């Protein structure tokens, strides 16, 4: 069965096997579930394979850092503290549908050829307005939760300015990083 759903955010599912962003995204896009089969009227295992069929101009990736921990008092949400490495440039090509990959190939070849030329001679790759036609994304900002509790804590953001200059926003404190 094929279904089309819209999305605003890719999720990076985190557990003890996840060390890198792309692993967590793959875990979220390739999963399984148990459902009652209409044919056999018994529980059956289904594989769920999701692929991106249209890329947004800005891609938001949410690290799923909270999980439900059962306890004597019923349970609570606990923060997963495992470090997960994320790149300054994300290639989302592997998360794309086969049809979208075909559409991306020409622009990606242009990027490859441009990257093979000396930096002083490089020309920008033209893309449609508010479209991503290469599946390459540059890290622009990070929003981070500080604290161990899902119901408390503090958020801090880092936003990329020009080049490698970053600005940290921590409530009323703004500083270069």
PDB file of C-alpha atoms in Angstrom:
ATOM      1  CA  UNK A   1       0.000   0.000   0.000  1.00  0.00           C
ATOM      2  CA  UNK A   2       1.333   3.427  -0.902  1.00  0.00           C
ATOM      3  CA  UNK A   3       0.136   6.554   0.868  1.00  0.00           C
ATOM      4  CA  UNK A   4       1.184  10.165   0.478  1.00  0.00           C
ATOM      5  CA  UNK A   5       1.549  12.282   3.611  1.00  0.00           C
ATOM      6  CA  UNK A   6       2.837  15.795   4.003  1.00  0.00           C
ATOM      7  CA  UNK A   7       5.550  16.491   6.544  1.00  0.00           C
ATOM      8  CA  UNK A   8       7.153  19.517   8.083  1.00  0.00           C
ATOM      9  CA  UNK A   9       9.893  17.819  10.085  1.00  0.00           C
ATOM     10  CA  UNK A  10      12.126  14.780   9.703  1.00  0.00           C
ATOM     11  CA  UNK A  11      12.656  12.931  12.964  1.00  0.00           C
ATOM     12  CA  UNK A  12      15.944  11.557  14.251  1.00  0.00           C
ATOM     13  CA  UNK A  13      14.949   8.584  16.405  1.00  0.00           C
ATOM     14  CA  UNK A  14      17.550   8.018  19.125  1.00  0.00           C
ATOM     15  CA  UNK A  15      18.376   4.806  20.949  1.00  0.00           C
ATOM     16  CA  UNK A  16      21.578   3.062  22.041  1.00  0.00           C
ATOM     17  CA  UNK A  17      22.409   2.086  18.425  1.00  0.00           C
ATOM     18  CA  UNK A  18      22.238   5.644  17.019  1.00  0.00           C
ATOM     19  CA  UNK A  19      25.436   7.707  16.897  1.00  0.00           C
ATOM     20  CA  UNK A  20      24.875   9.803  13.760  1.00  0.00           C
ATOM     21  CA  UNK A  21      22.011  11.917  12.445  1.00  0.00           C
ATOM     22  CA  UNK A  22      21.527   9.908   9.241  1.00  0.00           C
ATOM     23  CA  UNK A  23      21.102   6.695  11.284  1.00  0.00           C
ATOM     24  CA  UNK A  24      18.321   8.251  13.366  1.00  0.00           C
ATOM     25  CA  UNK A  25      16.515   9.608  10.307  1.00  0.00           C
ATOM     26  CA  UNK A  26      16.753   6.197   8.604  1.00  0.00           C
ATOM     27  CA  UNK A  27      15.349   4.558  11.743  1.00  0.00           C
ATOM     28  CA  UNK A  28      12.346   6.882  11.541  1.00  0.00           C
ATOM     29  CA  UNK A  29      11.797   6.301   7.824  1.00  0.00           C
ATOM     30  CA  UNK A  30      12.165   2.496   8.000  1.00  0.00           C
ATOM     31  CA  UNK A  31      10.133   0.893  10.733  1.00  0.00           C
ATOM     32  CA  UNK A  32       7.729  -1.940  11.429  1.00  0.00           C
ATOM     33  CA  UNK A  33       4.414  -2.220  13.177  1.00  0.00           C
ATOM     34  CA  UNK A  34       1.946  -4.874  14.238  1.00  0.00           C
ATOM     35  CA  UNK A  35      -1.601  -4.517  12.924  1.00  0.00           C
ATOM     36  CA  UNK A  36      -4.621  -6.736  12.632  1.00  0.00           C
ATOM     37  CA  UNK A  37      -4.591  -8.249   9.137  1.00  0.00           C
ATOM     38  CA  UNK A  38      -7.934  -7.872   7.321  1.00  0.00           C
ATOM     39  CA  UNK A  39      -7.170 -11.072   5.383  1.00  0.00           C
ATOM     40  CA  UNK A  40      -6.251 -13.420   8.229  1.00  0.00           C
ATOM     41  CA  UNK A  41      -7.926 -11.532  11.103  1.00  0.00           C
ATOM     42  CA  UNK A  42      -4.725 -12.080  13.106  1.00  0.00           C
ATOM     43  CA  UNK A  43      -1.918  -9.759  14.152  1.00  0.00           C
ATOM     44  CA  UNK A  44       0.642  -9.352  11.372  1.00  0.00           C
ATOM     45  CA  UNK A  45       3.996  -7.565  11.115  1.00  0.00           C
ATOM     46  CA  UNK A  46       4.109  -4.808   8.528  1.00  0.00           C
ATOM     47  CA  UNK A  47       7.157  -2.963   7.214  1.00  0.00           C
ATOM     48  CA  UNK A  48       6.829   0.784   6.855  1.00  0.00           C
ATOM     49  CA  UNK A  49       9.172   2.430   4.367  1.00  0.00           C
ATOM     50  CA  UNK A  50       8.809   6.184   4.026  1.00  0.00           C
ATOM     51  CA  UNK A  51      10.544   8.324   1.407  1.00  0.00           C
ATOM     52  CA  UNK A  52      10.553  12.046   0.718  1.00  0.00           C
ATOM     53  CA  UNK A  53       8.905  12.901  -2.600  1.00  0.00           C
ATOM     54  CA  UNK A  54       9.368  16.689  -2.429  1.00  0.00           C
ATOM     55  CA  UNK A  55      12.115  18.554  -0.587  1.00  0.00           C
ATOM     56  CA  UNK A  56      11.374  21.713   1.381  1.00  0.00           C
ATOM     57  CA  UNK A  57      13.612  24.758   0.993  1.00  0.00           C
ATOM     58  CA  UNK A  58      14.424  24.605   4.707  1.00  0.00           C
ATOM     59  CA  UNK A  59      14.633  21.154   6.256  1.00  0.00           C
ATOM     60  CA  UNK A  60      13.874  20.826   9.967  1.00  0.00           C
ATOM     61  CA  UNK A  61      15.215  17.753  11.759  1.00  0.00           C
ATOM     62  CA  UNK A  62      13.958  17.053  15.264  1.00  0.00           C
ATOM     63  CA  UNK A  63      16.014  14.857  17.565  1.00  0.00           C
ATOM     64  CA  UNK A  64      13.549  12.722  19.515  1.00  0.00           C
ATOM     65  CA  UNK A  65      15.311  12.886  22.871  1.00  0.00           C
ATOM     66  CA  UNK A  66      12.447  11.972  25.179  1.00  0.00           C
ATOM     67  CA  UNK A  67      10.983   8.529  25.778  1.00  0.00           C
ATOM     68  CA  UNK A  68       8.350   7.111  28.091  1.00  0.00           C
ATOM     69  CA  UNK A  69       9.834   5.210  31.027  1.00  0.00           C
ATOM     70  CA  UNK A  70       7.410   2.976  32.916  1.00  0.00           C
ATOM     71  CA  UNK A  71       7.748   3.103  36.676  1.00  0.00           C
ATOM     72  CA  UNK A  72       5.922   2.249  39.855  1.00  0.00           C
ATOM     73  CA  UNK A  73       4.150   5.613  39.770  1.00  0.00           C
ATOM     74  CA  UNK A  74       2.855   4.982  36.226  1.00  0.00           C
ATOM     75  CA  UNK A  75       5.821   6.387  34.386  1.00  0.00           C
ATOM     76  CA  UNK A  76       7.357   9.596  33.139  1.00  0.00           C
ATOM     77  CA  UNK A  77       9.129  11.059  30.152  1.00  0.00           C
ATOM     78  CA  UNK A  78      12.893  10.702  30.391  1.00  0.00           C
ATOM     79  CA  UNK A  79      15.535  12.449  28.334  1.00  0.00           C
ATOM     80  CA  UNK A  80      17.830  10.313  26.180  1.00  0.00           C
ATOM     81  CA  UNK A  81      21.292  11.745  26.833  1.00  0.00           C
ATOM     82  CA  UNK A  82      23.146   9.795  24.116  1.00  0.00           C
ATOM     83  CA  UNK A  83      25.301  12.108  21.975  1.00  0.00           C
ATOM     84  CA  UNK A  84      24.359  12.112  18.285  1.00  0.00           C
ATOM     85  CA  UNK A  85      26.730  13.661  15.763  1.00  0.00           C
ATOM     86  CA  UNK A  86      25.247  15.872  13.055  1.00  0.00           C
ATOM     87  CA  UNK A  87      27.005  17.327  10.006  1.00  0.00           C
ATOM     88  CA  UNK A  88      27.337  20.943   8.915  1.00  0.00           C
ATOM     89  CA  UNK A  89      26.098  19.761   5.503  1.00  0.00           C
ATOM     90  CA  UNK A  90      23.394  17.106   5.215  1.00  0.00           C
ATOM     91  CA  UNK A  91      22.863  15.155   2.012  1.00  0.00           C
ATOM     92  CA  UNK A  92      19.195  14.098   2.124  1.00  0.00           C
ATOM     93  CA  UNK A  93      19.416  12.153  -1.170  1.00  0.00           C
ATOM     94  CA  UNK A  94      19.198   8.726   0.467  1.00  0.00           C
ATOM     95  CA  UNK A  95      15.884   9.696   2.114  1.00  0.00           C
ATOM     96  CA  UNK A  96      14.281  10.554  -1.251  1.00  0.00           C
ATOM     97  CA  UNK A  97      11.915   8.533  -3.414  1.00  0.00           C
ATOM     98  CA  UNK A  98      13.262   7.047  -6.647  1.00  0.00           C
ATOM     99  CA  UNK A  99      11.276   9.576  -8.723  1.00  0.00           C
ATOM    100  CA  UNK A 100      12.679  12.506  -6.754  1.00  0.00           C
ATOM    101  CA  UNK A 101      16.216  11.110  -7.057  1.00  0.00           C
ATOM    102  CA  UNK A 102      15.833  11.138 -10.852  1.00  0.00           C
ATOM    103  CA  UNK A 103      14.726  14.779 -10.716  1.00  0.00           C
ATOM    104  CA  UNK A 104      17.693  15.714  -8.498  1.00  0.00           C
ATOM    105  CA  UNK A 105      20.428  13.992 -10.507  1.00  0.00           C
ATOM    106  CA  UNK A 106      21.080  16.807 -13.045  1.00  0.00           C
ATOM    107  CA  UNK A 107      21.542  19.518 -10.396  1.00  0.00           C
ATOM    108  CA  UNK A 108      23.629  17.205  -8.221  1.00  0.00           C
ATOM    109  CA  UNK A 109      25.923  16.574 -11.189  1.00  0.00           C
ATOM    110  CA  UNK A 110      26.260  20.350 -11.621  1.00  0.00           C
ATOM    111  CA  UNK A 111      27.249  20.606  -7.937  1.00  0.00           C
ATOM    112  CA  UNK A 112      29.802  17.807  -8.343  1.00  0.00           C
ATOM    113  CA  UNK A 113      31.343  19.503 -11.400  1.00  0.00           C
ATOM    114  CA  UNK A 114      31.373  22.883  -9.631  1.00  0.00           C
ATOM    115  CA  UNK A 115      33.103  21.357  -6.597  1.00  0.00           C
ATOM    116  CA  UNK A 116      35.797  19.925  -8.890  1.00  0.00           C
ATOM    117  CA  UNK A 117      36.730  23.419 -10.121  1.00  0.00           C
ATOM    118  CA  UNK A 118      38.987  25.814  -8.193  1.00  0.00           C
ATOM    119  CA  UNK A 119      37.090  27.872  -5.605  1.00  0.00           C
ATOM    120  CA  UNK A 120      37.879  31.176  -7.330  1.00  0.00           C
ATOM    121  CA  UNK A 121      36.245  29.959 -10.570  1.00  0.00           C
ATOM    122  CA  UNK A 122      33.073  28.446  -9.060  1.00  0.00           C
ATOM    123  CA  UNK A 123      29.719  29.716 -10.205  1.00  0.00           C
ATOM    124  CA  UNK A 124      26.567  29.403  -8.087  1.00  0.00           C
ATOM    125  CA  UNK A 125      24.093  26.659  -9.001  1.00  0.00           C
ATOM    126  CA  UNK A 126      20.764  28.156 -10.019  1.00  0.00           C
ATOM    127  CA  UNK A 127      17.752  26.685  -8.208  1.00  0.00           C
ATOM    128  CA  UNK A 128      14.058  27.462  -8.322  1.00  0.00           C
ATOM    129  CA  UNK A 129      12.756  30.034  -5.881  1.00  0.00           C
ATOM    130  CA  UNK A 130      12.306  28.480  -2.436  1.00  0.00           C
ATOM    131  CA  UNK A 131      13.132  25.025  -3.814  1.00  0.00           C
ATOM    132  CA  UNK A 132      15.854  22.578  -3.006  1.00  0.00           C
ATOM    133  CA  UNK A 133      16.804  20.804  -6.218  1.00  0.00           C
ATOM    134  CA  UNK A 134      20.021  19.150  -4.958  1.00  0.00           C
ATOM    135  CA  UNK A 135      19.084  17.525  -1.600  1.00  0.00           C
ATOM    136  CA  UNK A 136      22.058  19.285   0.021  1.00  0.00           C
ATOM    137  CA  UNK A 137      21.324  21.294   3.161  1.00  0.00           C
ATOM    138  CA  UNK A 138      23.679  23.526   5.151  1.00  0.00           C
ATOM    139  CA  UNK A 139      23.228  23.688   8.902  1.00  0.00           C
ATOM    140  CA  UNK A 140      21.717  27.085   9.675  1.00  0.00           C
ATOM    141  CA  UNK A 141      20.617  26.811  13.304  1.00  0.00           C
ATOM    142  CA  UNK A 142      20.457  24.490  16.296  1.00  0.00           C
ATOM    143  CA  UNK A 143      17.891  24.639  19.085  1.00  0.00           C
ATOM    144  CA  UNK A 144      18.926  22.700  22.170  1.00  0.00           C
ATOM    145  CA  UNK A 145      17.094  21.709  25.364  1.00  0.00           C
ATOM    146  CA  UNK A 146      19.170  21.982  28.508  1.00  0.00           C
ATOM    147  CA  UNK A 147      17.988  19.942  31.456  1.00  0.00           C
ATOM    148  CA  UNK A 148      17.099  16.344  32.196  1.00  0.00           C
ATOM    149  CA  UNK A 149      13.325  16.701  32.536  1.00  0.00           C
ATOM    150  CA  UNK A 150      10.760  16.932  29.743  1.00  0.00           C
ATOM    151  CA  UNK A 151       8.569  19.210  31.857  1.00  0.00           C
ATOM    152  CA  UNK A 152      11.331  21.663  32.686  1.00  0.00           C
ATOM    153  CA  UNK A 153      14.631  22.924  31.458  1.00  0.00           C
ATOM    154  CA  UNK A 154      15.805  25.705  29.239  1.00  0.00           C
ATOM    155  CA  UNK A 155      16.212  26.220  25.493  1.00  0.00           C
ATOM    156  CA  UNK A 156      19.237  27.805  23.850  1.00  0.00           C
ATOM    157  CA  UNK A 157      19.727  28.397  20.136  1.00  0.00           C
ATOM    158  CA  UNK A 158      22.768  28.841  17.951  1.00  0.00           C
ATOM    159  CA  UNK A 159      22.293  30.565  14.605  1.00  0.00           C
ATOM    160  CA  UNK A 160      24.830  30.665  11.804  1.00  0.00           C
ATOM    161  CA  UNK A 161      25.668  34.123  10.573  1.00  0.00           C
ATOM    162  CA  UNK A 162      28.217  34.568   7.784  1.00  0.00           C
ATOM    163  CA  UNK A 163      30.792  31.868   7.105  1.00  0.00           C
ATOM    164  CA  UNK A 164      31.745  30.120  10.322  1.00  0.00           C
ATOM    165  CA  UNK A 165      30.423  32.821  12.649  1.00  0.00           C
ATOM    166  CA  UNK A 166      27.693  31.629  15.011  1.00  0.00           C
ATOM    167  CA  UNK A 167      25.539  33.558  17.475  1.00  0.00           C
ATOM    168  CA  UNK A 168      24.252  31.994  20.713  1.00  0.00           C
ATOM    169  CA  UNK A 169      20.833  33.143  21.963  1.00  0.00           C
ATOM    170  CA  UNK A 170      20.309  32.327  25.633  1.00  0.00           C
ATOM    171  CA  UNK A 171      17.315  34.336  26.824  1.00  0.00           C
ATOM    172  CA  UNK A 172      18.532  37.940  27.024  1.00  0.00           C
ATOM    173  CA  UNK A 173      22.183  36.952  26.564  1.00  0.00           C
ATOM    174  CA  UNK A 174      23.374  37.034  22.961  1.00  0.00           C
ATOM    175  CA  UNK A 175      26.987  36.211  22.232  1.00  0.00           C
ATOM    176  CA  UNK A 176      29.313  35.210  19.410  1.00  0.00           C
ATOM    177  CA  UNK A 177      30.506  31.622  19.396  1.00  0.00           C
TER     178      UNK A 177
END
